[in-house]
Coordinates of C-alpha atoms and ligand atoms in Angstrom, one line a residue:
M1 CA 56.0 -23.1 9.9
K2 CA 53.5 -24.3 7.4
L3 CA 50.3 -22.3 8.5
V4 CA 47.0 -23.6 7.0
A5 CA 43.6 -21.9 7.5
G6 CA 40.3 -23.8 7.4
V7 CA 37.3 -21.2 6.9
D8 CA 33.7 -22.3 7.3
I9 CA 31.1 -20.0 5.7
G10 CA 27.8 -20.6 7.4
N11 CA 24.4 -19.1 6.9
S12 CA 24.9 -17.1 10.5
T13 CA 28.6 -17.6 11.2
T14 CA 31.9 -17.6 9.5
E15 CA 34.5 -19.5 11.5
V16 CA 38.2 -20.3 11.0
A17 CA 40.6 -22.6 12.4
I18 CA 44.5 -22.3 11.8
A19 CA 47.1 -25.2 12.4
D20 CA 50.6 -25.6 11.6
F21 CA 51.7 -28.4 9.4
D22 CA 55.4 -28.6 10.0
N23 CA 55.8 -31.6 12.2
N24 CA 52.5 -33.0 13.0
L25 CA 49.1 -31.3 12.7
E26 CA 49.0 -28.8 15.6
F27 CA 46.2 -26.7 15.9
L28 CA 47.0 -23.1 17.1
T29 CA 44.0 -20.9 17.2
S30 CA 40.5 -20.1 16.0
S31 CA 38.0 -17.3 15.5
M32 CA 34.5 -16.6 14.7
V33 CA 32.6 -13.6 13.0
K34 CA 29.0 -13.1 11.8
T35 CA 28.7 -14.0 8.3
T36 CA 28.5 -11.0 5.8
G37 CA 25.9 -11.3 3.2
L38 CA 24.0 -14.4 2.2
K39 CA 26.1 -17.8 2.3
G40 CA 27.7 -18.6 -0.9
T41 CA 27.8 -15.1 -2.4
V42 CA 31.0 -12.9 -2.9
D43 CA 29.7 -10.6 0.1
N44 CA 30.9 -13.4 2.4
V45 CA 34.5 -12.5 1.7
M46 CA 34.6 -9.4 3.9
G47 CA 33.5 -11.5 6.9
V48 CA 36.1 -14.3 5.8
L49 CA 38.8 -11.5 5.9
L50 CA 37.6 -10.2 9.3
A51 CA 37.7 -13.8 10.9
L52 CA 41.3 -14.6 9.2
K53 CA 42.7 -11.3 10.7
E54 CA 41.3 -12.1 13.9
A55 CA 42.8 -15.4 14.2
C56 CA 46.0 -14.4 12.6
Q57 CA 46.3 -11.6 15.3
N58 CA 46.0 -14.2 17.9
I59 CA 49.3 -15.9 16.7
N60 CA 50.9 -12.5 15.7
I61 CA 51.2 -12.9 11.8
P62 CA 49.9 -11.4 9.1
I63 CA 47.5 -13.1 6.8
V64 CA 50.0 -13.3 4.1
K65 CA 52.0 -15.5 6.2
L66 CA 49.3 -18.3 5.5
D67 CA 50.4 -21.1 3.4
A68 CA 46.9 -21.9 2.3
I69 CA 43.2 -21.1 3.1
C70 CA 40.7 -24.0 2.6
I71 CA 37.1 -22.9 2.2
N72 CA 34.2 -25.3 2.5
E73 CA 32.2 -26.7 -0.6
A74 CA 29.4 -24.7 1.2
T75 CA 26.2 -26.8 0.8
P76 CA 23.7 -25.0 -1.2
V77 CA 20.8 -25.0 1.5
I78 CA 19.4 -21.8 2.6
G79 CA 16.6 -21.5 5.1
D80 CA 13.5 -19.0 5.2
V81 CA 10.6 -18.8 7.6
A82 CA 7.2 -17.5 7.1
M83 CA 3.9 -17.6 9.1
E84 CA 0.3 -17.5 8.3
T85 CA -2.8 -17.0 10.8
I86 CA -5.5 -19.5 10.3
T87 CA -8.3 -18.4 12.6
E88 CA -9.7 -15.3 13.3
T89 CA -12.0 -14.3 16.2
I90 CA -14.7 -11.9 15.3
I91 CA -17.2 -10.3 17.7
T92 CA -20.2 -9.0 15.9
E93 CA -22.8 -6.8 18.0
S94 CA -20.3 -6.7 20.7
T95 CA -21.6 -9.8 22.6
M96 CA -18.9 -10.7 24.8
I97 CA -15.8 -8.8 25.2
G98 CA -12.7 -9.6 27.2
H99 CA -10.3 -7.2 28.3
N100 CA -7.2 -6.9 30.3
P101 CA -6.3 -3.5 31.6
D102 CA -3.1 -3.0 34.0
T103 CA -4.9 -1.9 37.0
P104 CA -8.1 -3.4 37.7
G105 CA -9.6 -2.6 41.1
G106 CA -11.3 -4.8 43.9
I107 CA -11.6 -8.5 43.5
G108 CA -13.9 -11.3 42.7
V109 CA -16.5 -12.0 40.2
G110 CA -19.7 -10.2 39.9
T111 CA -22.5 -10.6 37.7
G112 CA -25.5 -8.5 36.7
K113 CA -27.4 -6.4 34.2
T114 CA -25.2 -3.5 32.9
V115 CA -26.7 -0.2 34.0
F116 CA -25.2 3.3 33.5
L117 CA -24.3 5.1 36.8
D118 CA -26.6 7.8 36.0
E119 CA -29.6 5.5 36.0
L120 CA -28.6 3.6 39.2
E121 CA -31.3 5.6 41.0
Y122 CA -34.1 3.9 38.9
I123 CA -33.1 0.6 40.0
H124 CA -35.0 -0.9 42.8
G125 CA -35.5 -4.3 44.3
N126 CA -32.8 -6.8 44.8
E127 CA -31.8 -6.8 40.8
E128 CA -27.8 -7.5 40.6
V129 CA -26.4 -4.8 38.5
I130 CA -22.9 -4.1 36.9
C131 CA -22.3 -0.4 36.8
V132 CA -20.9 1.3 33.7
I133 CA -19.1 4.7 34.2
P134 CA -17.9 7.0 31.5
K135 CA -15.0 9.0 31.4
S136 CA -16.9 12.2 31.9
I137 CA -17.5 11.2 35.6
D138 CA -14.5 12.0 37.6
F139 CA -13.5 9.2 40.0
E140 CA -14.7 11.1 43.3
S141 CA -18.1 11.6 42.2
A142 CA -18.1 8.1 40.9
A143 CA -17.3 6.7 44.2
K144 CA -19.6 8.7 46.1
R145 CA -22.6 7.8 43.9
L146 CA -21.7 4.1 44.0
N147 CA -21.4 4.4 47.8
E148 CA -24.9 6.1 48.0
A149 CA -26.2 3.3 45.9
F150 CA -24.8 0.8 48.1
K151 CA -26.6 2.3 51.2
K152 CA -29.9 2.4 49.3
G153 CA -29.5 -1.3 49.0
I154 CA -28.9 -1.6 45.5
E155 CA -26.8 -4.8 44.4
I156 CA -23.8 -3.6 42.5
T157 CA -21.8 -6.6 42.1
G158 CA -19.1 -5.1 39.6
A159 CA -18.2 -2.0 37.5
V160 CA -16.9 -1.2 34.1
I161 CA -14.9 2.1 33.8
Q162 CA -13.6 3.9 30.7
G163 CA -10.9 6.0 32.5
D164 CA -8.0 4.4 34.2
D165 CA -9.0 5.1 37.8
G166 CA -10.1 1.7 38.6
V167 CA -7.9 1.6 41.8
I168 CA -8.6 4.8 42.9
I169 CA -12.3 4.3 42.8
S170 CA -12.1 1.0 44.5
N171 CA -10.0 2.6 47.3
R172 CA -13.1 4.9 48.1
L173 CA -15.8 2.3 48.0
G174 CA -17.4 1.0 51.2
R175 CA -17.8 -2.6 49.6
K176 CA -15.3 -4.2 47.5
I177 CA -16.4 -5.1 44.1
P178 CA -14.5 -6.1 41.1
I179 CA -13.7 -3.2 38.6
V180 CA -12.5 -3.2 35.1
D181 CA -11.0 -0.1 33.7
E182 CA -9.6 1.3 30.6
V183 CA -12.7 0.0 28.6
A184 CA -12.0 2.4 25.6
Y185 CA -15.5 2.2 23.6
I186 CA -17.6 2.3 26.6
D187 CA -20.5 3.9 24.6
K188 CA -20.7 0.5 22.7
V189 CA -21.3 -1.5 25.9
P190 CA -24.8 -2.7 25.3
M191 CA -27.1 -1.8 28.3
G192 CA -29.7 -3.8 30.3
M193 CA -27.5 -6.8 29.2
L194 CA -26.3 -9.7 31.5
A195 CA -22.5 -9.2 32.3
A196 CA -19.8 -10.7 34.5
V197 CA -16.7 -8.9 35.6
E198 CA -13.9 -10.7 37.1
V199 CA -10.7 -9.4 39.1
A200 CA -7.9 -11.7 40.4
A201 CA -5.6 -10.9 43.4
P202 CA -2.4 -9.3 42.4
G203 CA -0.2 -12.1 40.9
K204 CA -3.2 -14.2 40.1
T205 CA -5.1 -14.8 36.9
I206 CA -8.9 -15.0 36.5
K207 CA -10.5 -18.5 36.8
V208 CA -14.1 -18.2 36.1
L209 CA -14.4 -16.3 32.8
S210 CA -11.2 -18.0 31.4
N211 CA -12.9 -21.4 31.6
P212 CA -15.6 -22.0 29.2
Y213 CA -17.8 -24.0 31.8
G214 CA -17.2 -20.9 34.1
L215 CA -18.7 -18.8 31.3
A216 CA -21.5 -21.3 30.9
T217 CA -22.5 -21.3 34.7
V218 CA -22.4 -17.2 34.8
F219 CA -24.6 -17.0 31.8
K220 CA -26.4 -20.3 31.9
L221 CA -25.4 -21.3 28.5
S222 CA -26.7 -24.7 26.8
P223 CA -24.1 -27.1 25.5
E224 CA -24.1 -25.9 22.1
E225 CA -23.7 -22.2 23.2
T226 CA -20.7 -23.2 25.5
K227 CA -19.1 -24.4 22.2
H228 CA -19.3 -20.8 20.8
V229 CA -17.6 -19.2 23.6
I230 CA -14.5 -21.2 23.7
P231 CA -12.5 -18.5 21.6
I232 CA -13.6 -15.9 24.3
S233 CA -12.5 -18.2 27.3
R234 CA -9.3 -18.9 25.5
A235 CA -8.5 -15.2 24.8
L236 CA -9.0 -14.5 28.5
I237 CA -6.6 -17.2 29.9
G238 CA -3.6 -15.6 31.9
N239 CA -5.5 -12.2 32.4
R240 CA -5.8 -10.6 35.7
S241 CA -9.3 -9.1 34.9
A242 CA -12.0 -9.5 32.3
V243 CA -15.5 -8.3 31.5
V244 CA -17.9 -10.6 29.3
I245 CA -21.1 -9.1 28.3
R246 CA -23.9 -11.1 26.6
T247 CA -26.4 -9.8 24.3
P248 CA -29.2 -12.1 22.8
E249 CA -28.5 -11.5 19.2
G250 CA -24.8 -11.2 19.3
D251 CA -22.3 -13.6 18.1
V252 CA -18.7 -14.4 18.7
K253 CA -17.1 -16.6 16.1
E254 CA -13.7 -18.2 15.7
R255 CA -13.7 -18.4 12.0
V256 CA -11.3 -20.8 10.3
I257 CA -9.5 -18.7 7.5
P258 CA -9.0 -21.1 4.4
A259 CA -5.2 -20.3 4.2
G260 CA -4.7 -22.5 1.4
K261 CA -3.2 -25.7 0.4
L262 CA 0.4 -26.7 0.2
I263 CA 1.2 -28.8 -2.8
L264 CA 4.0 -31.2 -1.9
M265 CA 5.9 -32.9 -4.8
G266 CA 7.9 -35.9 -3.9
T267 CA 7.4 -39.7 -4.9
K268 CA 3.7 -38.4 -5.6
E269 CA 1.8 -35.4 -5.2
N270 CA -0.1 -34.4 -1.9
K271 CA -2.3 -31.5 -1.2
I272 CA -2.9 -30.4 2.3
G273 CA -4.8 -27.5 3.7
I274 CA -2.5 -25.2 6.1
E275 CA -5.4 -25.0 8.4
E276 CA -5.1 -28.6 9.2
G277 CA -2.3 -27.8 11.1
S278 CA 1.5 -28.8 11.5
S279 CA 1.2 -32.7 12.4
A280 CA -1.2 -33.4 9.4
I281 CA 1.1 -31.4 7.0
M282 CA 4.2 -33.2 8.3
N283 CA 2.3 -36.4 7.9
S284 CA 1.6 -35.6 4.6
L285 CA 5.0 -34.7 3.9
S286 CA 6.4 -38.1 5.1
K287 CA 4.3 -40.0 2.6
V288 CA 5.8 -38.3 -0.5
W289 CA 9.4 -38.1 1.0
P290 CA 12.1 -37.4 -0.4
L291 CA 10.7 -33.9 -1.7
K292 CA 11.3 -32.5 -5.2
D293 CA 9.4 -29.2 -4.6
V294 CA 6.6 -27.5 -2.8
T295 CA 4.2 -25.0 -3.9
G296 CA 1.0 -23.2 -2.7
E297 CA -2.5 -23.1 -4.3
A298 CA -2.4 -20.1 -6.3
G299 CA -4.5 -16.9 -5.0
T300 CA -4.3 -18.1 -1.3
N301 CA -2.2 -17.1 1.6
V302 CA 0.1 -20.0 1.6
G303 CA 0.5 -19.7 -2.2
G304 CA 1.8 -16.2 -1.7
M305 CA 3.9 -17.1 1.3
I306 CA 5.8 -20.0 -0.7
E307 CA 6.2 -17.7 -3.8
R308 CA 7.9 -15.1 -1.6
V309 CA 10.3 -17.4 -0.2
R310 CA 11.1 -18.6 -3.9
Q311 CA 11.5 -15.1 -5.0
I312 CA 13.7 -13.9 -2.2
M313 CA 15.8 -17.1 -2.8
G314 CA 16.0 -16.4 -6.5
E315 CA 17.1 -12.7 -6.0
L316 CA 19.7 -13.7 -3.5
T317 CA 21.3 -16.4 -5.4
E318 CA 20.6 -14.9 -8.8
Q319 CA 18.8 -17.7 -10.3
E320 CA 15.6 -17.8 -12.1
I321 CA 12.6 -18.4 -9.8
E322 CA 11.6 -21.6 -11.8
E323 CA 15.0 -23.1 -10.7
I324 CA 14.5 -22.6 -7.1
K325 CA 13.2 -25.8 -5.6
I326 CA 12.1 -26.2 -2.1
Q327 CA 13.6 -29.4 -0.8
D328 CA 12.2 -29.5 2.9
I329 CA 9.7 -27.6 4.9
L330 CA 9.0 -27.9 8.8
A331 CA 5.7 -26.9 9.9
V332 CA 5.1 -26.0 13.4
D333 CA 1.8 -24.8 15.2
T334 CA 1.9 -21.4 16.7
F335 CA -0.2 -18.8 17.8
I336 CA -0.2 -14.9 17.3
P337 CA -2.0 -12.2 19.4
Q338 CA -4.2 -10.4 17.2
K339 CA -6.7 -7.6 17.6
V340 CA -10.4 -9.1 18.0
Q341 CA -12.5 -8.0 15.1
G342 CA -15.3 -5.8 16.7
G343 CA -13.9 -5.6 20.2
L344 CA -14.7 -2.9 22.6
A345 CA -11.2 -2.4 24.4
E346 CA -8.8 -3.3 21.6
E347 CA -8.8 -6.9 22.9
F348 CA -6.4 -9.4 21.7
A349 CA -7.0 -12.9 20.9
L350 CA -4.3 -15.7 20.4
E351 CA -5.1 -16.6 16.8
N352 CA -4.0 -20.0 15.6
A353 CA -1.2 -20.0 12.8
V354 CA 1.1 -22.2 11.2
A355 CA 4.8 -21.4 10.7
L356 CA 6.8 -22.9 7.9
A357 CA 10.4 -23.0 7.4
A358 CA 11.4 -23.8 3.9
M359 CA 14.9 -25.1 2.7
V360 CA 15.9 -24.3 -0.8
K361 CA 18.7 -26.3 -2.6
T362 CA 20.1 -23.8 -5.2
S363 CA 22.3 -25.2 -7.9
K364 CA 26.0 -25.3 -6.8
L365 CA 27.0 -22.2 -4.9
P366 CA 29.6 -20.1 -6.8
M367 CA 32.4 -20.8 -4.4
E368 CA 34.9 -20.5 -7.1
T369 CA 34.1 -16.7 -7.4
I370 CA 34.6 -16.3 -3.6
A371 CA 37.9 -18.3 -3.7
K372 CA 39.2 -16.2 -6.3
K373 CA 38.1 -12.7 -4.7
L374 CA 39.5 -14.2 -1.5
Q375 CA 43.0 -15.0 -3.0
M376 CA 43.2 -11.6 -4.6
E377 CA 42.6 -10.0 -1.2
T378 CA 45.0 -12.2 0.7
N379 CA 47.7 -13.1 -1.6
V380 CA 47.4 -16.7 -0.2
K381 CA 46.5 -19.7 -2.3
V382 CA 42.8 -20.5 -1.6
L383 CA 41.5 -24.1 -2.0
I384 CA 37.9 -25.4 -2.1
G385 CA 37.7 -28.2 0.3
G386 CA 35.5 -31.2 0.6
V387 CA 31.7 -31.4 1.2
E388 CA 30.5 -29.8 4.3
A389 CA 29.1 -32.8 5.7
N390 CA 32.1 -34.8 5.6
M391 CA 34.2 -32.0 6.9
A392 CA 31.8 -31.6 9.9
V393 CA 32.1 -35.2 10.7
L394 CA 35.9 -35.0 10.4
G395 CA 35.9 -32.1 13.0
A396 CA 33.3 -33.6 15.2
L397 CA 35.3 -36.7 15.5
T398 CA 38.0 -34.7 17.3
T399 CA 35.7 -34.7 20.1
P400 CA 37.1 -36.9 23.0
G401 CA 35.4 -40.1 23.7
T402 CA 33.9 -40.3 19.9
D403 CA 34.3 -43.0 17.5
K404 CA 32.8 -44.1 14.3
P405 CA 30.2 -45.2 13.7
L406 CA 28.5 -41.8 14.8
V407 CA 25.9 -39.4 13.9
I408 CA 26.5 -35.6 13.9
L409 CA 23.6 -33.1 14.0
D410 CA 25.0 -29.6 13.1
I411 CA 22.1 -27.4 14.6
G412 CA 22.8 -24.2 13.1
G413 CA 20.5 -21.0 12.1
G414 CA 18.6 -21.9 8.9
S415 CA 18.9 -25.7 8.6
T416 CA 19.5 -28.8 10.7
D417 CA 22.3 -30.8 8.7
S418 CA 23.1 -34.5 9.9
A419 CA 25.4 -36.9 8.8
Y420 CA 26.2 -40.5 9.4
I421 CA 29.6 -42.1 9.2
D422 CA 29.9 -45.9 9.3
K423 CA 32.6 -48.0 10.7
R424 CA 34.3 -48.0 7.4
G425 CA 34.2 -44.2 6.9
A426 CA 31.5 -43.7 4.5
V427 CA 29.4 -40.8 5.1
K428 CA 25.7 -40.0 4.5
S429 CA 24.1 -36.7 5.0
I430 CA 21.0 -35.0 4.7
H431 CA 19.5 -31.4 5.5
H432 CA 16.2 -30.5 6.9
A433 CA 14.5 -27.0 7.1
G434 CA 14.2 -25.4 10.4
A435 CA 16.6 -24.3 13.1
G436 CA 17.6 -21.5 15.4
E437 CA 16.1 -18.7 13.4
M438 CA 12.8 -20.3 13.4
V439 CA 12.8 -20.6 17.1
T440 CA 13.6 -16.9 17.4
M441 CA 10.7 -16.2 15.1
L442 CA 8.3 -18.3 17.2
I443 CA 9.4 -16.6 20.4
K444 CA 9.0 -13.1 18.8
S445 CA 5.6 -13.7 17.3
E446 CA 4.1 -15.7 20.3
L447 CA 5.2 -13.0 22.7
G448 CA 4.1 -10.2 20.3
L449 CA 7.6 -8.7 20.3
E450 CA 8.7 -6.0 17.9
D451 CA 12.5 -6.7 18.2
Y452 CA 14.1 -9.7 16.6
N453 CA 17.0 -9.3 18.8
L454 CA 15.2 -9.2 22.1
A455 CA 13.5 -12.6 20.9
E456 CA 17.1 -13.7 20.2
D457 CA 18.3 -12.9 23.7
I458 CA 15.2 -14.7 25.3
K459 CA 16.3 -17.6 23.3
K460 CA 19.7 -17.7 24.7
H461 CA 19.6 -16.7 28.3
P462 CA 17.8 -17.4 31.3
L463 CA 14.9 -15.3 32.7
A464 CA 14.9 -13.9 36.2
K465 CA 12.6 -11.6 38.1
V466 CA 13.9 -8.7 40.0
E467 CA 12.6 -9.0 43.4
S468 CA 14.1 -6.1 45.1
L469 CA 16.8 -3.5 44.1
F470 CA 19.4 -6.0 45.6
N471 CA 18.3 -9.3 44.5
I472 CA 16.8 -11.3 41.5
R473 CA 15.3 -14.8 41.5
Y474 CA 16.2 -16.9 38.5
E475 CA 13.7 -19.0 36.7
D476 CA 15.1 -22.0 38.5
G477 CA 14.1 -20.5 41.9
S478 CA 17.7 -19.5 42.9
V479 CA 18.4 -16.2 44.0
C480 CA 21.4 -13.8 43.4
F481 CA 22.1 -11.0 45.7
F482 CA 23.9 -7.6 44.7
Q483 CA 26.1 -5.4 46.7
K484 CA 25.1 -2.3 44.8
P485 CA 21.4 -1.4 44.1
L486 CA 20.1 -2.4 40.6
D487 CA 18.9 0.2 38.2
S488 CA 15.5 1.3 39.9
S489 CA 14.0 0.9 36.4
L490 CA 14.4 -2.8 36.6
F491 CA 12.4 -2.9 39.8
A492 CA 9.8 -5.8 39.6
R493 CA 10.5 -6.5 36.0
N494 CA 11.2 -9.8 34.2
V495 CA 14.6 -9.5 32.8
I496 CA 16.9 -11.5 30.6
V497 CA 20.3 -11.9 32.2
K498 CA 23.2 -11.5 30.2
K499 CA 26.9 -11.6 31.2
D500 CA 27.1 -8.1 32.6
E501 CA 23.8 -6.7 31.5
M502 CA 20.1 -7.2 32.5
I503 CA 17.4 -6.7 29.9
P504 CA 14.0 -6.0 30.9
I505 CA 11.3 -7.8 28.8
P506 CA 8.8 -5.2 27.7
T507 CA 5.5 -7.5 27.9
K508 CA 2.8 -8.2 30.6
H509 CA 3.5 -11.9 30.3
T510 CA 4.6 -13.9 33.2
L511 CA 8.0 -15.1 33.8
E512 CA 6.4 -18.6 33.7
K513 CA 4.6 -17.9 30.4
I514 CA 7.8 -16.7 28.8
K515 CA 9.6 -19.7 30.0
I516 CA 7.0 -22.1 28.5
I517 CA 6.9 -20.3 25.0
R518 CA 10.7 -20.4 24.7
R519 CA 11.0 -24.1 25.8
E520 CA 8.1 -25.0 23.6
A521 CA 9.6 -23.1 20.4
K522 CA 12.8 -25.1 21.0
S523 CA 11.2 -28.3 21.4
K524 CA 8.9 -28.0 18.4
V525 CA 11.7 -27.1 16.1
F526 CA 14.6 -29.3 17.3
V527 CA 13.1 -32.3 18.8
T528 CA 11.0 -32.7 15.6
N529 CA 14.0 -32.3 13.4
T530 CA 16.1 -34.5 15.3
I531 CA 13.8 -37.4 15.0
R532 CA 13.4 -36.6 11.2
A533 CA 17.0 -36.4 10.6
L534 CA 17.8 -39.7 12.4
R535 CA 15.0 -41.4 10.7
D536 CA 16.7 -40.3 7.3
I537 CA 20.2 -41.2 7.8
A538 CA 20.0 -44.2 10.1
P539 CA 20.9 -47.6 8.8
N540 CA 17.3 -49.0 7.8
H541 CA 15.7 -46.0 9.2
D542 CA 16.0 -47.3 12.8
L543 CA 16.9 -44.8 15.3
R544 CA 17.9 -47.9 17.6
T545 CA 20.9 -48.8 15.3
I546 CA 22.5 -45.5 16.4
D547 CA 24.7 -45.3 19.4
F548 CA 26.3 -42.0 19.5
V549 CA 25.2 -38.5 18.5
V550 CA 27.4 -35.4 18.6
L551 CA 25.5 -32.1 18.4
V552 CA 27.5 -29.2 16.8
G553 CA 26.8 -25.8 15.4
G554 CA 25.6 -22.5 17.2
S555 CA 22.3 -23.9 18.6
A556 CA 24.1 -26.7 20.5
L557 CA 25.6 -23.8 22.7
D558 CA 21.9 -23.3 23.7
F559 CA 21.5 -23.9 27.5
E560 CA 18.5 -26.4 27.1
I561 CA 18.5 -27.6 23.6
P562 CA 21.1 -30.3 24.0
E563 CA 19.3 -31.4 27.0
M564 CA 16.0 -31.7 25.3
I565 CA 17.5 -33.7 22.3
S566 CA 19.3 -36.0 24.8
D567 CA 16.3 -36.5 26.8
E568 CA 14.2 -37.4 23.7
L569 CA 17.1 -39.7 22.3
S570 CA 17.4 -41.5 25.6
H571 CA 14.1 -43.1 25.0
Y572 CA 16.0 -45.0 21.8
G573 CA 18.9 -45.8 23.8
V574 CA 21.1 -43.1 22.1
V575 CA 23.9 -41.3 23.8
C576 CA 23.9 -37.8 22.8
G577 CA 25.9 -34.8 23.9
S578 CA 27.3 -31.6 22.6
G579 CA 30.6 -31.8 20.6
N580 CA 33.7 -30.5 22.1
I581 CA 36.0 -30.1 18.8
R582 CA 39.6 -30.7 19.4
G583 CA 38.8 -31.0 23.2
A584 CA 38.8 -27.2 23.3
E585 CA 36.1 -25.4 21.2
G586 CA 32.8 -26.8 22.5
P587 CA 30.3 -27.4 19.6
R588 CA 31.8 -24.6 17.5
N589 CA 34.4 -25.0 14.6
A590 CA 33.6 -28.5 13.5
V591 CA 33.6 -27.7 9.9
A592 CA 36.7 -25.4 9.9
T593 CA 38.6 -28.0 11.7
G594 CA 37.7 -30.7 9.5
L595 CA 38.8 -28.6 6.3
V596 CA 42.1 -28.2 7.9
I597 CA 42.5 -32.0 8.9
S598 CA 41.0 -33.2 5.4
Y599 CA 43.7 -31.0 3.6
Y600 CA 46.5 -32.5 5.9
K601 CA 45.5 -35.8 5.2
S602 CA 45.3 -35.1 1.3
L603 CA 49.0 -33.8 1.5
R604 CA 50.0 -37.0 3.3
G605 CA 48.4 -39.1 0.9
N606 CA 45.8 -40.6 3.0
Ligands
LIG701 P1 25.5 -21.6 10.6 O1 26.3 -22.8 10.4 O2 24.2 -21.7 9.7 O3 26.1 -20.4 10.1 P2 25.6 -21.6 13.5 O4 26.1 -22.9 13.5 O5 26.6 -20.4 13.5 O6 24.9 -21.5 11.9 O7 24.3 -21.3 14.3 C1 23.7 -20.2 14.4 C2 22.5 -20.2 15.3 O8 22.9 -20.5 16.5 C3 21.6 -19.0 15.3 O9 20.3 -19.3 15.3 C4 21.9 -18.6 16.8 O10 20.7 -17.9 17.3 C5 22.1 -19.8 17.3 N1 23.1 -19.6 18.7 C6 24.2 -19.0 18.7 N2 24.7 -19.0 19.9 C7 23.8 -19.6 20.8 C8 23.8 -19.7 22.3 N3 24.7 -19.3 23.1 N4 22.7 -20.2 22.7 C9 21.5 -20.7 21.8 N5 21.5 -20.4 20.4 C10 22.6 -20.0 19.9
LIG702 MG1 27.3 -24.3 10.2

């Protein structure tokens, strides 16, 4: 036997393929581990050894029995992602507050002047009021006094409560009014002002206060004033309850934070403000493409952000900061839940933000150092194989049903790498910033999650709602029943369904909302990058000249990304699908397989 291993060291994953060269080329096994250390550094050797060991174990041989190990001439591209908020919602003089406690009471919309519970007795006539109840009053006396006030004919249309007993108070009332509780800074609620309280039925969301025209109706706002309340209504979308108070002097502003300008250097130099949003940035980028480098205006947020990327890349690759050139960026519009400045109950508003993925081309990665170390550790001859993109094409062509000319899209963790091979076998390739990691970052920040791994799980698995301890309903509506009861802590939760595990998602977001965020994050990154990639490598930059696209890489394993890309490409008459390397590996192992094939061909002299 003459055994050869191909090793692909990626940003996220290290993959191995082993074949026997004895008679014909016969692939025997493969393996996959997480890449150790940054791609292109000697730290990778540990992961490579692990992957080799695993593959060799599969065929019961020690590593030293290998005849040769081929590693890739890793493309020196490293991706990184960062994010910057560009709006800030500020409430001065606590004009209007939005609030979303867990357990509101009652239902409906109430409007009226804010009045303390103690002062209800001085109210007469048919003036409508919203009653404000501090924590110092227990729920029983609060309910009793509200009921007495009802009897006296006082028009109480809603209540705002400091404690968390909205439901218990509501249960004791003779008349149902909307009640919002857990308003922490109740002493700051302005008295004698017009306020509106809205509570939706369980499972529903508010409709009046989350609509700018609803607010305008309730508060009789002019068109000019209505413009100012847009940030409030937007912050309330999706809430089950809210209270909004209007004071004459107060002001709510959505301030656009000048986040600084990106300076894109390519065929010419373009400056573009981050606050103009992703499409303006990407447009500006296409006008100077191909890029030589990117910087940010000194002393601004984006300036700091770009310098951080450069610095980290410099440290990791042991290069001077000046040598680090940013060769591509992908800007994506996103939003980040942030505490409202000056709010009364720790309200959150969804502030606009721009996320940037940057890709750095370092000078050639020190693959020789890795090769030497690997050879020392294994006592096997280590060869540095061909260019990564060419290897990926060779590997992808082992997918049944494919032929040249062909485009492969390697959708990995840090970058989207694409290559076009023409009829005669010439390969053209390009790399773009932004891939799987950016999607995970968007999901994490838009849902306000702390845990990166949870966001990664949300990306990879479908959602379900635990409807009872014996059944769950998947996001597509299908139901799954269980013989044994589920853990009671899962009851009524939104969960991620992994192979043999259900992970509850610790947010208040509805299942539908999480699904939308997940899908949009994927589409914003991958659909955009697919079009960019194909425009760059297609003959004459015309997508219609391309017939076949094969998707490879970790993100091609995603349960909806390949479908999204195919849908988009069907508009251009392009056939697109996930690769199936050697008819066996799915979209994985393309580069490792290509390395082995390339070495085999070179030995045979073709
Ligand atoms: P690289 O070549 O850069 O090492 P990979 O091809 O291994 O990258 O792809 C890594 C990316 O693939 C990560 O962002 C990871 O989240 C994503 N990924 C891996 N498995 C899946 C899956 N089953 N569903 C969706 N994404 C996945
Ligand atoms: Mg890869």
